[in-house]
XYZ file of C-alpha atoms in Angstrom:
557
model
C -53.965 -48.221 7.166
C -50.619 -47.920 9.090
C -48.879 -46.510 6.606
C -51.842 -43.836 5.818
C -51.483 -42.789 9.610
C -47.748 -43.258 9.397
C -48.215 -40.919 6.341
C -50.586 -37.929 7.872
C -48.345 -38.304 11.064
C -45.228 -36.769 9.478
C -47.078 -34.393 6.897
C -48.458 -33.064 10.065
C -44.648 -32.523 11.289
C -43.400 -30.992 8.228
C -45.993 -28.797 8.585
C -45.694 -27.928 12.023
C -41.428 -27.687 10.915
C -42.207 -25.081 7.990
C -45.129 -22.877 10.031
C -42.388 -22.447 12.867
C -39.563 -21.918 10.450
C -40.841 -19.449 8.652
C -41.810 -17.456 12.166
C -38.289 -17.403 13.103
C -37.184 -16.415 9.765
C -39.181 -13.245 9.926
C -37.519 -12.676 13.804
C -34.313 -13.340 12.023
C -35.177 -10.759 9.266
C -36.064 -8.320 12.312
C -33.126 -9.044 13.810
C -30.495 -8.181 10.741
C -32.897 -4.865 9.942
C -32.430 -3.471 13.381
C -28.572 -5.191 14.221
C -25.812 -4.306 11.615
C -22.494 -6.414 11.601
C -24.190 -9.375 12.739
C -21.900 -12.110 13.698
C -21.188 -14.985 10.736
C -23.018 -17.969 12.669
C -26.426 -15.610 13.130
C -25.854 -14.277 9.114
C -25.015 -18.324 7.822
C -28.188 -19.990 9.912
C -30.766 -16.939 8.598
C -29.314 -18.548 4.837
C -29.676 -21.649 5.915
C -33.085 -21.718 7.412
C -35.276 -20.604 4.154
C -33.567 -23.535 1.523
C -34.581 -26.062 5.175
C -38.031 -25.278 4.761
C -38.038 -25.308 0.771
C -36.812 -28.705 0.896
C -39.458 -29.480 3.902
C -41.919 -28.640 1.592
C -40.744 -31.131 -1.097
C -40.908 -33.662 1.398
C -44.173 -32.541 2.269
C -45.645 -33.243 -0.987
C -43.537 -37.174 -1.256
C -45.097 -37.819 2.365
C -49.105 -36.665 1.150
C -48.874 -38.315 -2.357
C -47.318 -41.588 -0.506
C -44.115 -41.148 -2.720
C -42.032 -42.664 0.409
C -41.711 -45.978 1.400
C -42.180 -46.860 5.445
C -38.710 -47.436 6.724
C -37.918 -43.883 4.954
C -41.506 -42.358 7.026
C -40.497 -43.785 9.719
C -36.603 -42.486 9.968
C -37.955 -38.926 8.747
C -40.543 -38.368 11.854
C -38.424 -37.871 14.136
C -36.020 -35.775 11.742
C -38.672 -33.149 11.631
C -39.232 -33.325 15.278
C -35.311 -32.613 15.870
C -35.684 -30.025 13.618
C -38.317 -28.415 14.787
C -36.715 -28.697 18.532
C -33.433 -26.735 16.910
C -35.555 -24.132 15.562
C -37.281 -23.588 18.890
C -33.456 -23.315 20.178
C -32.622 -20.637 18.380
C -36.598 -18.933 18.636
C -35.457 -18.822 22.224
C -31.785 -17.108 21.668
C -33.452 -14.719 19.652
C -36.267 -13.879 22.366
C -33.673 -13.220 24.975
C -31.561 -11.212 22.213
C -33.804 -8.893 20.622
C -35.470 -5.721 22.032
C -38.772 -4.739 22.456
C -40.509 -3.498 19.322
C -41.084 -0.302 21.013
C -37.042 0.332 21.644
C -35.437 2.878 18.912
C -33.531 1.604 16.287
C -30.864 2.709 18.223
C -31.602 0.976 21.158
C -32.345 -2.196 19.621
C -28.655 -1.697 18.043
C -27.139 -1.377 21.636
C -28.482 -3.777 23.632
C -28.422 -6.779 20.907
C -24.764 -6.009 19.906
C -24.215 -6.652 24.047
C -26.291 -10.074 24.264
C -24.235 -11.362 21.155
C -21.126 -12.259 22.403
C -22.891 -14.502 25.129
C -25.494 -16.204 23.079
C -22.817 -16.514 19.761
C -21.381 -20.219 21.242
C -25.260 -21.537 21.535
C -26.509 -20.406 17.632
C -23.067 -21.851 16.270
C -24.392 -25.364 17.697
C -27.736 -24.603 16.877
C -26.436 -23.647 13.247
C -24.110 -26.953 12.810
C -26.870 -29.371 13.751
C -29.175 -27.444 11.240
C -26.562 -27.439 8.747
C -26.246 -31.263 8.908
C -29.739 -32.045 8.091
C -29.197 -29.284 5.291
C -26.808 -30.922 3.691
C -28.419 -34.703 4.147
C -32.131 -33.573 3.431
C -30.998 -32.267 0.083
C -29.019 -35.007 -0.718
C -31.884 -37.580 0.154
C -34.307 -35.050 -2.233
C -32.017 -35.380 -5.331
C -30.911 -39.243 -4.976
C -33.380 -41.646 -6.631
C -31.348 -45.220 -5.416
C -33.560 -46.794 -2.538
C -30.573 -48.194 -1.402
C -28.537 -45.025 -1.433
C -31.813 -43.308 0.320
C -31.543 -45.964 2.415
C -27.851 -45.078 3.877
C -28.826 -41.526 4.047
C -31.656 -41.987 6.317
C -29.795 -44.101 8.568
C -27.285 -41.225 8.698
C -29.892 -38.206 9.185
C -31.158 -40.283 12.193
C -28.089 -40.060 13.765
C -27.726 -36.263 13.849
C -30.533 -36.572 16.472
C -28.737 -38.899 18.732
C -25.277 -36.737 18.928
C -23.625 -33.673 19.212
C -22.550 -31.312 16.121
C -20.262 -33.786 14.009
C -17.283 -31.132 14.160
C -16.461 -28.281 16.424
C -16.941 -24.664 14.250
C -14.028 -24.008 12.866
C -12.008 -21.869 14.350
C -12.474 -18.164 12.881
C -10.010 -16.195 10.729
C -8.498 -13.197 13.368
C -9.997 -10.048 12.093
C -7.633 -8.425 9.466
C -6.575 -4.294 10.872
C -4.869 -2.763 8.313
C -4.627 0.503 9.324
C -0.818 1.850 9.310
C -0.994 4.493 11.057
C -1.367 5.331 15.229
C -4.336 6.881 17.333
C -3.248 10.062 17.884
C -3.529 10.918 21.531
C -3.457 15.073 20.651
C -6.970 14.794 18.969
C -9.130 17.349 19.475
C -12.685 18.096 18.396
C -14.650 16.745 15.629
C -17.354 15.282 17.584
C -20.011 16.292 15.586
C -18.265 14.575 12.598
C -17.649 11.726 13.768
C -21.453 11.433 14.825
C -22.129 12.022 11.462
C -20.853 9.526 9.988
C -21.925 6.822 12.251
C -25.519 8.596 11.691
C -25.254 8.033 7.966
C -23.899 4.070 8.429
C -26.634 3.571 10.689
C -29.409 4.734 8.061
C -28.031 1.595 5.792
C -25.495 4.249 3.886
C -23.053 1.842 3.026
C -20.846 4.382 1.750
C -20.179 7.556 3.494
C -17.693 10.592 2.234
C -15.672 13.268 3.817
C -14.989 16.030 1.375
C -13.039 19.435 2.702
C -9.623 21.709 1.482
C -6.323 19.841 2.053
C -4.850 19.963 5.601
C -8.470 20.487 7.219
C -8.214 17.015 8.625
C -10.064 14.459 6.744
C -7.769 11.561 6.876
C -6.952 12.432 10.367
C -11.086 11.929 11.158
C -11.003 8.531 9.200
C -7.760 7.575 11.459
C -9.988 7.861 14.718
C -13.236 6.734 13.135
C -11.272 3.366 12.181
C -10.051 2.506 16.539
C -13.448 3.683 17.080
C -14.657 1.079 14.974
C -12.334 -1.420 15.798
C -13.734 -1.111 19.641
C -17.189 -1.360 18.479
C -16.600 -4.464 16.693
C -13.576 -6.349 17.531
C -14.429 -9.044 15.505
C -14.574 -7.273 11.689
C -11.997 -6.538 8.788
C -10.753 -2.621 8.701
C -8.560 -1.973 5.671
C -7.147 0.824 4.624
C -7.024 2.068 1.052
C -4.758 4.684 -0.787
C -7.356 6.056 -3.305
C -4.547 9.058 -5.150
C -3.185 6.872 -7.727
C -4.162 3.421 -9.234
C -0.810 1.785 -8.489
C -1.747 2.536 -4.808
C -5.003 1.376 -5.042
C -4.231 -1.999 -6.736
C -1.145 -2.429 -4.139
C -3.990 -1.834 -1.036
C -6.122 -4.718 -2.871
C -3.046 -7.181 -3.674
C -2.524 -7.111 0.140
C -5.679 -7.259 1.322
C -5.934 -10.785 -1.149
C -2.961 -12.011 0.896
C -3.758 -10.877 4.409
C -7.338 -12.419 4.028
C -5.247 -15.433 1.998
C -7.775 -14.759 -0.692
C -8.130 -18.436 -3.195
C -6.991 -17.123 -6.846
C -4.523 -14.696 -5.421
C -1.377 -16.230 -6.639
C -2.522 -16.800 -9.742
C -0.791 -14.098 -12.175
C -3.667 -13.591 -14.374
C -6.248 -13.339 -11.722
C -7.847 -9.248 -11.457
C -7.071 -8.677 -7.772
C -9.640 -5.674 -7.885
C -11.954 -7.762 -8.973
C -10.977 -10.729 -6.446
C -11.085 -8.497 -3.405
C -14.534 -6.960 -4.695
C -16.282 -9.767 -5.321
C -14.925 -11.430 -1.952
C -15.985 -8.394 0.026
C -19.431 -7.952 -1.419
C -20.869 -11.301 -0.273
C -21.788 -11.010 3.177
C -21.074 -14.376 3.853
C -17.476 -13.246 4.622
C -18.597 -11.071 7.307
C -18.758 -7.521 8.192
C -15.862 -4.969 7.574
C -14.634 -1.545 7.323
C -12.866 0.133 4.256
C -11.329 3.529 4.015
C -10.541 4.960 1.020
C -8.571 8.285 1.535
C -7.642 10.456 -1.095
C -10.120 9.919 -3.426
C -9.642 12.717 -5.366
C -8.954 12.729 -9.318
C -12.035 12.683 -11.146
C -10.398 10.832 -14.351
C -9.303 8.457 -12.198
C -12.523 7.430 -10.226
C -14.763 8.439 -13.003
C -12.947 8.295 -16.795
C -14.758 10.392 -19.570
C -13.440 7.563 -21.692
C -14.014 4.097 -21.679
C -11.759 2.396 -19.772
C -13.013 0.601 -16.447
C -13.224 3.471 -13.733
C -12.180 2.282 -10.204
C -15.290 2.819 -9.025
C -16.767 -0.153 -10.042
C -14.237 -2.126 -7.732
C -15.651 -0.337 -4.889
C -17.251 -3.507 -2.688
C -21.115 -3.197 -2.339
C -23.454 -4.775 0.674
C -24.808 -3.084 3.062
C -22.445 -5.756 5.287
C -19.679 -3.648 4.948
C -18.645 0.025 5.349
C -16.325 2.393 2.950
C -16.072 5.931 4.245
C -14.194 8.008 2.129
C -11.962 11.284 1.790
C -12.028 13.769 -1.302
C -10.794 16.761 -1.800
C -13.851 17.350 -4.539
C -16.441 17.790 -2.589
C -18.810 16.942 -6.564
C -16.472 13.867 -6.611
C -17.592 12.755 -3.384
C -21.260 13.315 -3.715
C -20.610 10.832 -7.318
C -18.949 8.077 -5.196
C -21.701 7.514 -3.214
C -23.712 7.744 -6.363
C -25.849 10.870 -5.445
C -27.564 8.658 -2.696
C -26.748 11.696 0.252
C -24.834 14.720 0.752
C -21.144 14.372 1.686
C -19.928 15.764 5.283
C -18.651 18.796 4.649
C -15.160 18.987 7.185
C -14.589 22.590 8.196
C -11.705 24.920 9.754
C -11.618 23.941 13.403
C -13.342 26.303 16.033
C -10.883 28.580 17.383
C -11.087 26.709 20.995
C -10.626 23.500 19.471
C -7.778 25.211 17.327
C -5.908 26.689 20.284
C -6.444 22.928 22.341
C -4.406 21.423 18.875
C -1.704 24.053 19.242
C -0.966 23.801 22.945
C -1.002 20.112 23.003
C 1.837 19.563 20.176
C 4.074 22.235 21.336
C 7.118 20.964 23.230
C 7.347 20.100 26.900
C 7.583 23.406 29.268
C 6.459 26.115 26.729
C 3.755 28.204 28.150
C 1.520 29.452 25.370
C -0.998 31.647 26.728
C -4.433 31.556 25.166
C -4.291 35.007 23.862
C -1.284 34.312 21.739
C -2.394 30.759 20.840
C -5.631 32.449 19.602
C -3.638 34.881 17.560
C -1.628 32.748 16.250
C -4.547 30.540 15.371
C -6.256 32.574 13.704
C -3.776 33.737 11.017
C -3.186 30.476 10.221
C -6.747 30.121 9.497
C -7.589 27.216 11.669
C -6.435 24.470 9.422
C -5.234 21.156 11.768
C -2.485 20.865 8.910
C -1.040 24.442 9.241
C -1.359 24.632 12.920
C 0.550 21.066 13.434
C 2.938 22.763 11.002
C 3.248 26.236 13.222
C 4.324 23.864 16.815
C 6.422 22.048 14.680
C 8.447 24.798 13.858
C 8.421 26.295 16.747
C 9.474 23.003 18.457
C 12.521 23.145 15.907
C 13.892 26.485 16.039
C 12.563 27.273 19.455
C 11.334 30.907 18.581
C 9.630 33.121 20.698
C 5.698 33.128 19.634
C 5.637 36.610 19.394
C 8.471 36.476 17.010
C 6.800 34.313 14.785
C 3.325 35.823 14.588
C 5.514 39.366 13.630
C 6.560 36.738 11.120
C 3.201 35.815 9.776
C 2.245 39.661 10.024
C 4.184 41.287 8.529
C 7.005 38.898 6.582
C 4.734 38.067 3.709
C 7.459 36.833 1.313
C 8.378 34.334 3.759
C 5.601 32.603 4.395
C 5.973 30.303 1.414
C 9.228 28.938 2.617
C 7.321 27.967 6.215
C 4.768 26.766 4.457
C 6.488 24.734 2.201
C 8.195 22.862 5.354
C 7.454 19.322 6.038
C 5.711 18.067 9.213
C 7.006 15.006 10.443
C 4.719 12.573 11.555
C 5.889 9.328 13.362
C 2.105 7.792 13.440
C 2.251 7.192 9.799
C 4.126 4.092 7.839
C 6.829 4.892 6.690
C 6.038 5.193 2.796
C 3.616 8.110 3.936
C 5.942 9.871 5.932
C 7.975 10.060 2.747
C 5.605 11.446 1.185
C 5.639 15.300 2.080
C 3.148 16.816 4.068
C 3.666 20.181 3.927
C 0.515 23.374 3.221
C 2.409 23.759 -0.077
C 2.736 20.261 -1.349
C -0.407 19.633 -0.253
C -2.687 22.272 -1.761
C -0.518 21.715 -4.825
C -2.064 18.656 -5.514
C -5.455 19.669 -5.665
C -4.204 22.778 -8.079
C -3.140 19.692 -9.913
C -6.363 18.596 -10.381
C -8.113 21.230 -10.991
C -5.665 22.467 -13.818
C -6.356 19.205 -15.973
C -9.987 18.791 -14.989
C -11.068 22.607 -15.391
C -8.451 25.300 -17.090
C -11.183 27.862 -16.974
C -10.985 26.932 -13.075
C -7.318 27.167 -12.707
C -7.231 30.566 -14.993
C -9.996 31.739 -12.419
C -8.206 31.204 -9.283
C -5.119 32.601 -11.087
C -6.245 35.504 -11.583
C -8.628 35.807 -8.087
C -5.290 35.181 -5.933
C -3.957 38.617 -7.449
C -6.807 40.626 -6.725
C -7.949 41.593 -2.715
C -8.765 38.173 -1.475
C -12.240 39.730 -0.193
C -15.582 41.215 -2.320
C -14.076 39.869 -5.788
C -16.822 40.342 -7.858
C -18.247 38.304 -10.724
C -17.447 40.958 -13.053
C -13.794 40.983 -12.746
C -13.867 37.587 -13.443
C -15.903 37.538 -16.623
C -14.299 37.252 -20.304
C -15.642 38.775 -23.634
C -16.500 35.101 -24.766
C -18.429 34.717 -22.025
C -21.817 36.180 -23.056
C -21.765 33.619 -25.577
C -20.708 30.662 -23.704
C -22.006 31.706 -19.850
C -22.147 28.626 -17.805
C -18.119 27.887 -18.685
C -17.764 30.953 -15.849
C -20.321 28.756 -13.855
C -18.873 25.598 -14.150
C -15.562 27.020 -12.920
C -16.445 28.787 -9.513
C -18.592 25.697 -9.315
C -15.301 23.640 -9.259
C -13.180 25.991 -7.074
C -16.003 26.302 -4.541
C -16.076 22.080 -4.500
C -12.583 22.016 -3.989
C -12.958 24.685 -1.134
C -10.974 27.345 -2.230
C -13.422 30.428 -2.472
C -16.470 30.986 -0.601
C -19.559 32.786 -1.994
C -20.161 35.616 0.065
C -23.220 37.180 1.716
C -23.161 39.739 -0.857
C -24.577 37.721 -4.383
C -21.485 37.224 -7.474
C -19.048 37.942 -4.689
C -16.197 35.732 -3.749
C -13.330 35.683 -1.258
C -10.384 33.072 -1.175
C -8.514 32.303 2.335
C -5.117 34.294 3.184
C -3.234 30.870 2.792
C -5.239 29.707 -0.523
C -4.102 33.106 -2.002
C -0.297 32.876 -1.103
C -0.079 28.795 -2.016
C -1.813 29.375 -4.983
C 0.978 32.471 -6.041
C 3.691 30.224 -5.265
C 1.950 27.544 -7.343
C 2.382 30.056 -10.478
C 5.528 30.912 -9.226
C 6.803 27.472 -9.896
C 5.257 27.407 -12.767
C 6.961 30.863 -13.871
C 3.462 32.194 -14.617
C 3.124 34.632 -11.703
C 3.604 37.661 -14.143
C 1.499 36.966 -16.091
C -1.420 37.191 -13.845
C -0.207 39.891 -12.138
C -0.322 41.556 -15.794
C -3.814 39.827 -15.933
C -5.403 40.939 -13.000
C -4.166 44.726 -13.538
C -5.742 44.965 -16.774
C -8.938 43.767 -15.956
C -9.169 45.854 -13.014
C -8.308 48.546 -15.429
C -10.942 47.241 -17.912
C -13.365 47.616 -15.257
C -12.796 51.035 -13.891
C -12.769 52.334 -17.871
C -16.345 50.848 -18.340
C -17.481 52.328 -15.153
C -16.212 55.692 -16.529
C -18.079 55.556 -19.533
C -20.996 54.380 -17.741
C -20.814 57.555 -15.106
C -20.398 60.346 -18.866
C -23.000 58.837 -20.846
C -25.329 59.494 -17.346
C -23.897 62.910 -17.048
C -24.219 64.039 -20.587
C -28.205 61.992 -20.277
């Protein structure tokens, strides 16, 4: 008779532990929906919690069929009471934490991000205590010995009689591998940078910048990642070279040894595939990943059938990878067609003139009529206009002298352009690399020529023509009744890679003043400027001829 009430006394408890533990499971499951980069000791208990009351349940079922001897009833009661008492801990740190339902998902963001920091110390005890009984409850399910069960009770009656058996261990410092420097001349971009913390907080884990080169992507990324680092002090931010494999393996190699990654060392081990998997299991926290560059297409997405890197990209919605392209259809494919990229524009011409009058040297007096001049012909590109004070920093010009230059000095503009910008906030592998409009732009004509030659042939030939009203028709080949959507295809491209713009007018395009002089010096280097220029007269020539016999076959109607 004892041991029946002995028996209904702790299947009563069990039940009593599961009921409650699955309530503050589904406050924990609140809690993660409305808080994103939880901290590890609320992410490890929410894991822990559902296999406690799984293997509550087992026990459940030894206590009612009276699989379980006394002594074992008898240590196990008051188990399930501690446990129960833990659970009700951490009920409580999550009643003080969380928000009322009625608070925006913003809201709820804010204020529980605040309480964590305070209530962190009291769910890491919480969490080790639970964690114990973990551990010895399963054990004690899978061992069959009496004597062995025995020694385990004896144990899991201690954890209710002390404190955690080991302080937490002490956490990892966050990894910041970002080489390059806030830069205190920022200007603008508000809206962007809004953006993109709009799309992370709709559970985008992956969020993409796409814009011409020198518009400022990178730079945006740069700022995003202090931001972030503010935010969350406690998470990983890596930075990621995304131009070239050998740069994107060499980001992964050392983010294996700055996180001291197991398997690292080993010469056969796939580093992608080390740092991927390690990053995609939220049990190794939350973390932010930029990959800049991103902008060959046979790279990130191979026609063939090689492994394309975007499978190494780390999923979870734990984690954050916001990412610069050139492409703007490459970007929309790396986030797999899940939401639009954000589109990064020219400055506004007061933001431009604020970028031009803060790098220009110490006592020069730019008025804003000449700064907005000067702004405007260089088309409000951060790249361009970083380039303009830096050579006027150099050389020490007059700015009126230089916007006669602009003007009027055509043929020179390619040299200017071609200059380097120095730029002491970045390590010292990218500042060799050259920065200039040029070099720059030259790498997306790159791209375009091996992805698209009816592209490249296109912009060819649209950079000798008036870089305004270029119709569709000067741009159209015999061949192309037969195969139309090649044409298609091609503006498609240019207008991804944000070199023409459709106009208001429809089958009309215009290319930007500097897209139209980088791209002639692009065939000039390539000795195929004549050739277009031979190109571009005839068509124009083929054009006015069939609008001449168009005109006598009306008169003679």
């Amino acid at each position: 008779m004892v041991e029946v009430i002995a028996a209904v006394g702790l299947a009563s408890a069990i039940v009593s532990l599961v009921e409650f533990g699955a309530k503050v499971i589904k406050r924990l499951d609140e809690f993660k929906t409305n808080v994103h980069d939880l901290p590890q000791s609320f992410l490890h208990i929410s894991r822990q919690l559902p296999l406690l009351v799984k293997v509550a349940n087992s026990l459940h079922e030894q206590a009612c069929d009276n699989r379980l001897d006394q002594t074992t009833k008898d240590a196990l009661l008051p188990v399930v009471a501690g446990l129960e008492k833990e659970i009700r801990k951490l009920d409580t740190v999550l009643l003080e934490v969380l928000p009322a339902a009625q608070a925006s998902t913003w809201e709820k963001c804010v204020m529980a991000v605040k309480s964590l920091t305070v209530q962190k110390k009291k769910v890491d005890d919480i969490a080790a205590v639970i964690q114990a009984y973990v551990v010895n409850l399963t054990a004690f399910q899978t061992t069959y010995n009496a004597a062995v069960n025995r020694s385990l009770v004896r144990l899991i009656t201690n954890q209710t009689s002390r404190a955690p058996a080991s302080e937490p261990q002490k956490p990892r410092k966050p990894a910041w591998m970002v080489n390059f420097d806030s830069d205190r001349h920022f200007v603008g971009r508000d809206e962007i940078i809004e953006a993109i913390e709009g799309q992370f907080r709709d559970e985008k884990s992956r969020v993409v910048l796409t814009g011409i080169g020198g518009v400022g992507k990178s730079r945006i990324a740069i700022q995003y990642c202090y931001r972030y680092r503010q935010q969350f002090a406690d998470n990983d931010v890596f930075w990621v070279h995304g131009a070239s494999k050998a740069r994107f393996e060499t980001a992964y190699q050392q983010i294996a040894g700055r996180l001291e990654l197991p398997g690292r060392q080993d010469r056969e081990v796939d580093h992608l595939q080390l740092v991927s998997d390690w990053l995609s299991d939220e049990e190794h926290g939350s973390w932010l990943m930029v990959l800049d560059n991103a902008d060959d297409r046979d790279l990130w997405l191979p026609p063939s059938a090689r492994k394309p890197l975007i499978t190494y990209l780390p999923r979870g919605h734990h984690g954050r990878i916001l990412i610069t392209s050139r492409d703007n259809q490459l970007g929309y494919s790396l986030v797999e067609g899940k939401h639009d990229p954000i589109k990064v524009t020219r400055l506004g011409p007061i933001e431009a003139r604020h970028l031009l009058q803060s790098k220009l040297f110490d006592g020069n007096e730019l008025g804003d009529k000449d700064a907005d001049k000067l702004t405007a012909l260089l088309e409000y590109l951060p790249l361009t206009i970083t380039q303009a004070a830096a050579y006027l920093k150099e050389i020490r010009e007059p700015v009126t002298q230089y916007l006669d230059l602009l003007k009027n000095r055509t043929s020179d503009i390619p040299d200017i352009l071609e200059e380097s910008v120095d730029d002491p906030g970045r390590d010292r592998e990218d500042r060799e690399a050259s920065n200039s409009v040029f070099l720059t732009w030259r790498i997306s004509f790159d791209h375009i020529s091996r992805q698209s030659e009816r592209a490249a042939d296109t912009l060819s030939l649209m950079a000798m023509l008036d870089r305004q009203a270029i119709s569709l028709e000067l741009l159209q080949r015999p061949e192309d009744k037969e195969r139309p959507l090649e044409l298609k295809a091609a503006i498609s491209k240019l207008k991804a890679f944000a070199f023409i713009a459709e106009e208001n007018v429809p089958s009309t395009y215009s290319l930007h003043r500097l897209v139209q002089i980088s791209t002639q010096r692009w065939l000039d280097h390539h000795n195929r400027l004549l050739t277009w220029q031979e190109a571009a007269v005839s068509a124009v020539a083929e054009k006015i001829s069939v609008h001449r016999r168009v005109q006598e076959l009306a008169v003679v109607e």
